[in-house]
Amino acid sequence: MTRTRVLTVVRVAFSVTVLAAVVWAVAKNWTEVSVHLKQISWPVFALSSLAAAVGTWLTMLGWRVILRDLGSELHLAPSSGVYFVGQLGKYLPGSLWSVLVQADIASHLKVPRRRTAVTGLLALGLSLLTGLLVGLPATSFLLRRDSDAFSWWVLLAIPLVVVLCWPRLLNAIIALMLRTLRREPLEHDLSGRAVLASVGIFVLVWIAFGVHTLLLAQAVAGDAPHPDLTRAAMCGYALSVSLGMLTIVLPAGLGAREGLLTIILSVAIPPPAAAAVAIVSRFIVTIIDVLAALGGWLYARRHHLVTAHSDDSNDSNDADGPGGPGVRPARAQRPG
């Protein structure tokens, strides 16, 4: 058996094990969990879904800001088609399927594969960094420690994130990565303005998903919610998803995200209620991902924006050409 097959078997086995553990934990307490599921009314479900949809849409905008700055300014329709359809790749075991799918789809629009791949990796990295930053106040809940003892983490993390988002450092990492993979360098560096804009958008993404979680948590909390509920929900979702992203063998952090979110929310609501919130949250986000992918693809097709055929040669020599349907001409290279 080859090394690739061994890794695939390990990933699948690990994913199944984690998922089975989560299913077993929920099934064991299903009587209590089901009671809390019934507490979530349809209006609350709808508002929570709307907040999650806003977060999903903002994620695409953050990705689009980076792609535009690197030279490919897609209209919203093809951007939706490329990003949202590609996002379904995160539900496969592994870490980079969504990036690979997005690069393949964008090549139909004459966007160089390496440019889309770099954009996807940058979006993942910035999303992870901002998620950890927004989720930091919930760390004390996860570790079951005094929150005051961890307050300095936030002050320490802010300059650390600033350093990691420093454009010169990001550009050096991009250049090293492309050189290691023996790919042509990008036409120009990523600008500081694009980094700042995308970071701001990703922070808004986590706030939107925090509202999505808080609405569900408040519905099952009863008439006297715990004073820590808002922080646990608003910051706990960002922390659990970000840590789930680090478990690259799990598809979309399946199981890990739910387990972590349940632990964090359990400081403010009973564990069965926290599990109910985690289950409904996963259901809503998954359905929105599927609907967004379907909507983006249908919208782009209806406007004849994804009808061009892929051209593998566009990875280098025609990167700044006219492009496919829905692609605005790339900007001129910025002076060094």
Coordinates of C-alpha atoms in Angstrom, one line a residue:
M1 CA 0.0 0.0 0.0
T2 CA 1.4 3.4 -1.0
R3 CA 1.9 6.2 1.5
T4 CA -0.9 8.2 -0.1
R5 CA -3.4 5.4 0.4
V6 CA -2.2 4.9 4.0
L7 CA -2.7 8.6 4.8
T8 CA -6.2 8.4 3.2
V9 CA -7.1 5.4 5.3
V10 CA -5.9 7.1 8.4
R11 CA -7.8 10.3 7.6
V12 CA -11.0 8.4 6.9
A13 CA -10.6 6.2 10.0
F14 CA -9.9 9.3 12.2
S15 CA -12.9 11.1 10.8
V16 CA -15.2 8.2 11.3
T17 CA -13.9 7.8 14.9
V18 CA -14.5 11.4 15.9
L19 CA -17.9 11.5 14.2
A20 CA -18.9 8.2 15.9
A21 CA -17.8 9.7 19.3
V22 CA -20.0 12.8 18.7
V23 CA -23.0 10.7 17.6
W24 CA -22.6 8.4 20.6
A25 CA -22.4 11.4 23.0
V26 CA -25.5 13.0 21.5
A27 CA -27.4 9.7 21.3
K28 CA -26.6 9.0 25.0
N29 CA -28.3 12.2 26.0
W30 CA -30.8 12.4 23.2
T31 CA -33.8 12.7 25.5
E32 CA -32.5 15.9 27.1
V33 CA -31.1 17.2 23.8
S34 CA -34.4 16.7 21.9
V35 CA -36.2 18.8 24.6
H36 CA -34.0 21.7 23.9
L37 CA -34.3 21.3 20.1
K38 CA -38.0 21.9 20.5
Q39 CA -37.3 25.2 22.3
I40 CA -35.9 26.7 19.1
S41 CA -38.8 28.4 17.4
W42 CA -39.1 28.9 13.6
P43 CA -38.6 32.7 13.9
V44 CA -35.4 32.2 15.9
F45 CA -34.3 29.5 13.4
A46 CA -34.9 31.9 10.5
L47 CA -33.1 34.8 12.1
S48 CA -30.2 32.6 13.0
S49 CA -30.1 31.3 9.4
L50 CA -30.1 34.8 8.1
A51 CA -27.1 35.8 10.3
A52 CA -25.2 32.7 9.1
A53 CA -26.1 33.5 5.5
V54 CA -24.6 37.0 6.0
G55 CA -21.5 35.5 7.4
T56 CA -21.2 33.2 4.5
W57 CA -21.6 36.0 2.0
L58 CA -19.1 38.2 3.7
T59 CA -16.6 35.3 3.6
M60 CA -16.8 35.3 -0.2
L61 CA -16.3 39.1 -0.3
G62 CA -13.1 38.8 1.8
W63 CA -11.8 36.2 -0.6
R64 CA -12.8 38.4 -3.6
V65 CA -10.9 41.4 -2.2
I66 CA -7.7 39.3 -2.2
L67 CA -8.3 37.9 -5.7
R68 CA -9.0 41.4 -7.0
D69 CA -5.8 42.8 -5.5
L70 CA -3.7 40.1 -7.1
G71 CA -5.1 41.0 -10.5
S72 CA -8.4 39.2 -11.3
E73 CA -11.5 41.4 -10.6
L74 CA -14.4 39.0 -11.0
H75 CA -18.0 40.2 -10.9
L76 CA -20.1 39.1 -8.0
A77 CA -21.8 36.4 -10.0
P78 CA -18.7 34.4 -11.1
S79 CA -17.1 35.1 -7.8
S80 CA -20.1 33.4 -6.1
G81 CA -19.8 30.5 -8.6
V82 CA -16.1 30.0 -8.0
Y83 CA -16.0 30.5 -4.2
F84 CA -19.2 28.8 -3.1
V85 CA -19.0 25.8 -5.3
G86 CA -15.4 25.4 -4.3
Q87 CA -16.3 25.7 -0.6
L88 CA -18.1 22.3 -0.9
G89 CA -14.6 20.8 -1.1
K90 CA -14.1 21.5 2.6
Y91 CA -16.5 18.7 3.4
L92 CA -14.0 16.2 2.0
P93 CA -11.3 14.8 4.4
G94 CA -8.1 16.8 3.9
S95 CA -7.1 20.4 4.1
L96 CA -6.9 22.0 0.7
W97 CA -9.7 20.5 -1.4
S98 CA -11.7 23.8 -1.4
V99 CA -8.6 25.7 -2.7
L100 CA -8.0 23.1 -5.5
V101 CA -11.7 23.1 -6.6
Q102 CA -11.7 27.0 -6.7
A103 CA -8.5 27.0 -8.7
D104 CA -10.0 24.6 -11.2
I105 CA -13.3 26.4 -11.6
A106 CA -11.6 29.9 -11.8
S107 CA -9.4 28.6 -14.7
H108 CA -12.6 28.4 -16.8
L109 CA -12.7 32.2 -16.4
K110 CA -9.1 32.5 -17.5
V111 CA -7.9 33.2 -13.9
P112 CA -4.4 31.7 -13.4
R113 CA -4.6 28.7 -11.1
R114 CA -1.7 29.8 -9.0
R115 CA -3.4 33.2 -8.4
T116 CA -6.6 31.5 -7.3
A117 CA -4.7 29.0 -5.1
V118 CA -2.7 31.8 -3.4
T119 CA -6.0 33.7 -2.9
G120 CA -7.6 30.6 -1.3
L121 CA -4.7 29.9 1.0
L122 CA -4.5 33.6 2.1
A123 CA -8.2 33.7 2.8
L124 CA -8.0 30.5 4.9
G125 CA -5.0 31.9 6.8
L126 CA -6.5 35.3 7.5
S127 CA -9.8 33.7 8.4
L128 CA -8.1 31.4 10.8
L129 CA -6.1 34.2 12.4
T130 CA -9.1 36.5 12.9
G131 CA -11.1 33.6 14.1
L132 CA -8.6 32.8 16.8
L133 CA -8.4 36.5 17.7
V134 CA -12.2 36.9 18.0
G135 CA -12.5 33.6 19.8
L136 CA -9.7 34.3 22.3
P137 CA -12.1 35.6 25.1
A138 CA -13.7 32.2 25.1
T139 CA -10.5 30.4 25.8
S140 CA -11.1 30.5 29.5
F141 CA -14.4 28.7 29.0
L142 CA -12.7 26.0 27.0
L143 CA -9.9 25.5 29.5
R144 CA -12.2 26.0 32.5
R145 CA -10.0 28.6 34.0
D146 CA -10.6 32.0 35.5
S147 CA -11.3 34.4 32.7
D148 CA -9.3 37.3 34.4
A149 CA -6.2 35.1 34.3
F150 CA -6.4 34.9 30.5
S151 CA -7.4 38.5 29.8
W152 CA -3.8 39.3 28.9
W153 CA -3.9 36.8 26.0
V154 CA -6.0 39.3 24.0
L155 CA -3.5 42.1 24.5
L156 CA -0.7 39.7 23.4
A157 CA -2.6 38.3 20.5
I158 CA -3.4 41.6 18.8
P159 CA 0.3 42.6 18.0
L160 CA 1.0 39.0 17.1
V161 CA -1.9 39.0 14.5
V162 CA -0.6 42.4 13.2
V163 CA 2.8 40.9 12.6
L164 CA 1.4 37.8 10.9
C165 CA -0.7 39.9 8.7
W166 CA 2.2 42.2 7.8
P167 CA 2.0 42.5 3.9
R168 CA 5.8 42.2 3.5
L169 CA 5.8 39.0 5.5
L170 CA 2.8 37.6 3.6
N171 CA 4.4 38.4 0.3
A172 CA 7.7 36.7 1.4
I173 CA 5.8 33.6 2.3
I174 CA 3.9 33.6 -1.0
A175 CA 7.1 34.0 -3.0
L176 CA 8.8 31.2 -1.0
M177 CA 5.9 28.9 -1.5
L178 CA 5.7 29.4 -5.2
R179 CA 9.5 29.1 -5.6
T180 CA 9.4 25.8 -3.6
L181 CA 6.6 24.5 -5.9
R182 CA 8.6 25.7 -9.0
R183 CA 5.8 28.1 -10.0
E184 CA 6.1 31.5 -11.6
P185 CA 5.9 34.4 -9.1
L186 CA 2.8 36.5 -8.9
E187 CA 2.6 39.6 -11.1
H188 CA 2.7 41.9 -8.1
D189 CA 2.7 41.9 -4.4
L190 CA -0.3 41.8 -2.2
S191 CA -1.1 45.3 -1.0
G192 CA -1.5 46.4 2.6
R193 CA -4.9 47.9 1.8
A194 CA -6.2 44.5 0.6
V195 CA -4.9 42.8 3.7
L196 CA -6.5 45.4 6.0
A197 CA -9.8 45.2 4.1
S198 CA -10.0 41.4 4.1
V199 CA -9.1 41.2 7.8
G200 CA -11.9 43.6 8.6
I201 CA -14.3 41.6 6.5
F202 CA -13.3 38.4 8.2
V203 CA -13.8 39.9 11.6
L204 CA -17.3 40.9 10.5
V205 CA -17.8 37.3 9.4
W206 CA -17.1 35.9 12.8
I207 CA -19.4 38.5 14.4
A208 CA -22.2 37.4 12.1
F209 CA -21.7 33.8 13.0
G210 CA -21.5 34.8 16.6
V211 CA -24.9 36.4 16.4
H212 CA -26.1 33.2 14.6
T213 CA -25.0 31.1 17.6
L214 CA -26.2 33.6 20.2
L215 CA -29.8 33.5 18.9
L216 CA -29.9 29.7 19.1
A217 CA -28.3 29.8 22.6
Q218 CA -30.7 32.4 23.9
A219 CA -33.6 30.3 22.7
V220 CA -32.6 27.3 24.8
A221 CA -31.3 29.3 27.8
G222 CA -34.7 30.0 29.4
D223 CA -35.9 33.2 31.0
A224 CA -32.7 33.8 33.0
P225 CA -29.7 33.5 30.7
H226 CA -26.3 33.2 32.3
P227 CA -24.2 36.4 32.2
D228 CA -21.4 34.7 30.3
L229 CA -23.8 33.4 27.5
T230 CA -23.1 36.3 25.1
R231 CA -19.4 35.9 25.3
A232 CA -19.5 32.1 25.1
A233 CA -21.7 32.2 22.0
M234 CA -20.2 35.2 20.2
C235 CA -16.6 34.2 20.8
G236 CA -17.1 30.4 21.2
Y237 CA -18.2 29.8 17.7
A238 CA -15.1 31.6 16.2
L239 CA -12.8 29.6 18.5
S240 CA -14.4 26.2 17.9
V241 CA -14.5 26.7 14.1
S242 CA -10.9 28.0 14.0
L243 CA -9.6 25.1 16.1
G244 CA -11.7 22.7 14.0
M245 CA -9.9 24.1 10.9
L246 CA -6.6 23.0 12.4
T247 CA -7.9 19.4 12.5
I248 CA -7.1 19.1 8.8
V249 CA -8.1 15.4 8.6
L250 CA -11.7 16.1 9.5
P251 CA -14.1 17.4 6.8
A252 CA -15.0 20.9 7.7
G253 CA -14.0 20.2 11.3
L254 CA -16.9 17.8 11.6
G255 CA -17.2 16.6 15.2
A256 CA -14.4 18.7 16.6
R257 CA -16.3 21.9 16.1
E258 CA -19.5 20.6 17.7
G259 CA -17.6 19.1 20.6
L260 CA -15.6 22.3 21.3
L261 CA -18.7 24.5 20.9
T262 CA -20.7 22.3 23.3
I263 CA -17.9 22.5 25.9
I264 CA -17.7 26.3 25.7
L265 CA -21.4 26.9 25.8
S266 CA -21.8 24.5 28.7
V267 CA -20.5 27.2 31.0
A268 CA -23.7 29.2 30.5
I269 CA -26.3 26.6 29.6
P270 CA -26.8 22.9 30.4
P271 CA -24.6 20.5 28.2
P272 CA -27.7 19.0 26.5
A273 CA -28.8 22.5 25.5
A274 CA -25.3 23.3 24.3
A275 CA -25.3 20.1 22.2
A276 CA -28.6 21.1 20.7
V277 CA -27.2 24.5 19.7
A278 CA -24.1 22.9 18.1
I279 CA -26.3 20.4 16.1
V280 CA -28.7 23.0 14.8
S281 CA -25.8 25.4 14.0
R282 CA -24.0 22.7 12.0
F283 CA -27.3 21.9 10.1
I284 CA -27.9 25.6 9.3
V285 CA -24.4 26.3 8.1
T286 CA -24.3 23.1 6.0
I287 CA -27.6 23.9 4.3
I288 CA -26.5 27.5 3.6
D289 CA -23.2 26.2 2.1
V290 CA -25.1 23.9 -0.3
L291 CA -27.7 26.6 -1.2
A292 CA -25.0 29.2 -1.8
A293 CA -23.1 26.8 -4.1
L294 CA -26.2 26.0 -6.0
G295 CA -27.3 29.6 -6.2
G296 CA -23.8 30.8 -7.3
W297 CA -23.6 28.2 -10.0
L298 CA -27.1 28.8 -11.4
Y299 CA -26.6 32.6 -11.3
A300 CA -23.3 32.4 -13.2
R301 CA -24.7 30.0 -15.7
R302 CA -27.8 32.1 -16.4
H303 CA -25.6 35.1 -17.2
H304 CA -23.2 33.0 -19.4
L305 CA -20.3 33.7 -17.1
V306 CA -18.9 30.2 -16.8
T307 CA -19.1 28.9 -20.3
A308 CA -15.5 29.3 -21.3
H309 CA -13.3 26.2 -21.3
S310 CA -10.3 25.8 -19.0
D311 CA -7.0 26.6 -20.4
D312 CA -4.1 25.1 -18.5
S313 CA -1.7 27.4 -20.2
N314 CA -3.2 30.4 -18.5
D315 CA -1.1 29.7 -15.4
S316 CA 1.7 31.9 -16.6
N317 CA 1.8 33.5 -20.0
D318 CA -1.7 34.8 -20.3
A319 CA -2.3 35.7 -16.7
D320 CA -3.0 39.3 -17.6
G321 CA -4.9 38.7 -20.8
P322 CA -8.5 39.8 -21.5
G323 CA -9.8 36.9 -19.4
G324 CA -13.0 34.9 -19.7
P325 CA -16.6 36.0 -19.2
G326 CA -17.2 38.0 -16.1
V327 CA -13.5 38.9 -15.6
R328 CA -12.5 42.5 -15.7
P329 CA -9.0 43.3 -17.1
A330 CA -6.3 42.9 -14.6
R331 CA -4.8 46.1 -13.2
A332 CA -1.4 47.3 -14.4
Q333 CA 1.4 46.2 -12.3
R334 CA 2.1 48.5 -9.4
P335 CA 5.6 50.1 -9.4
G336 CA 7.9 48.4 -7.0

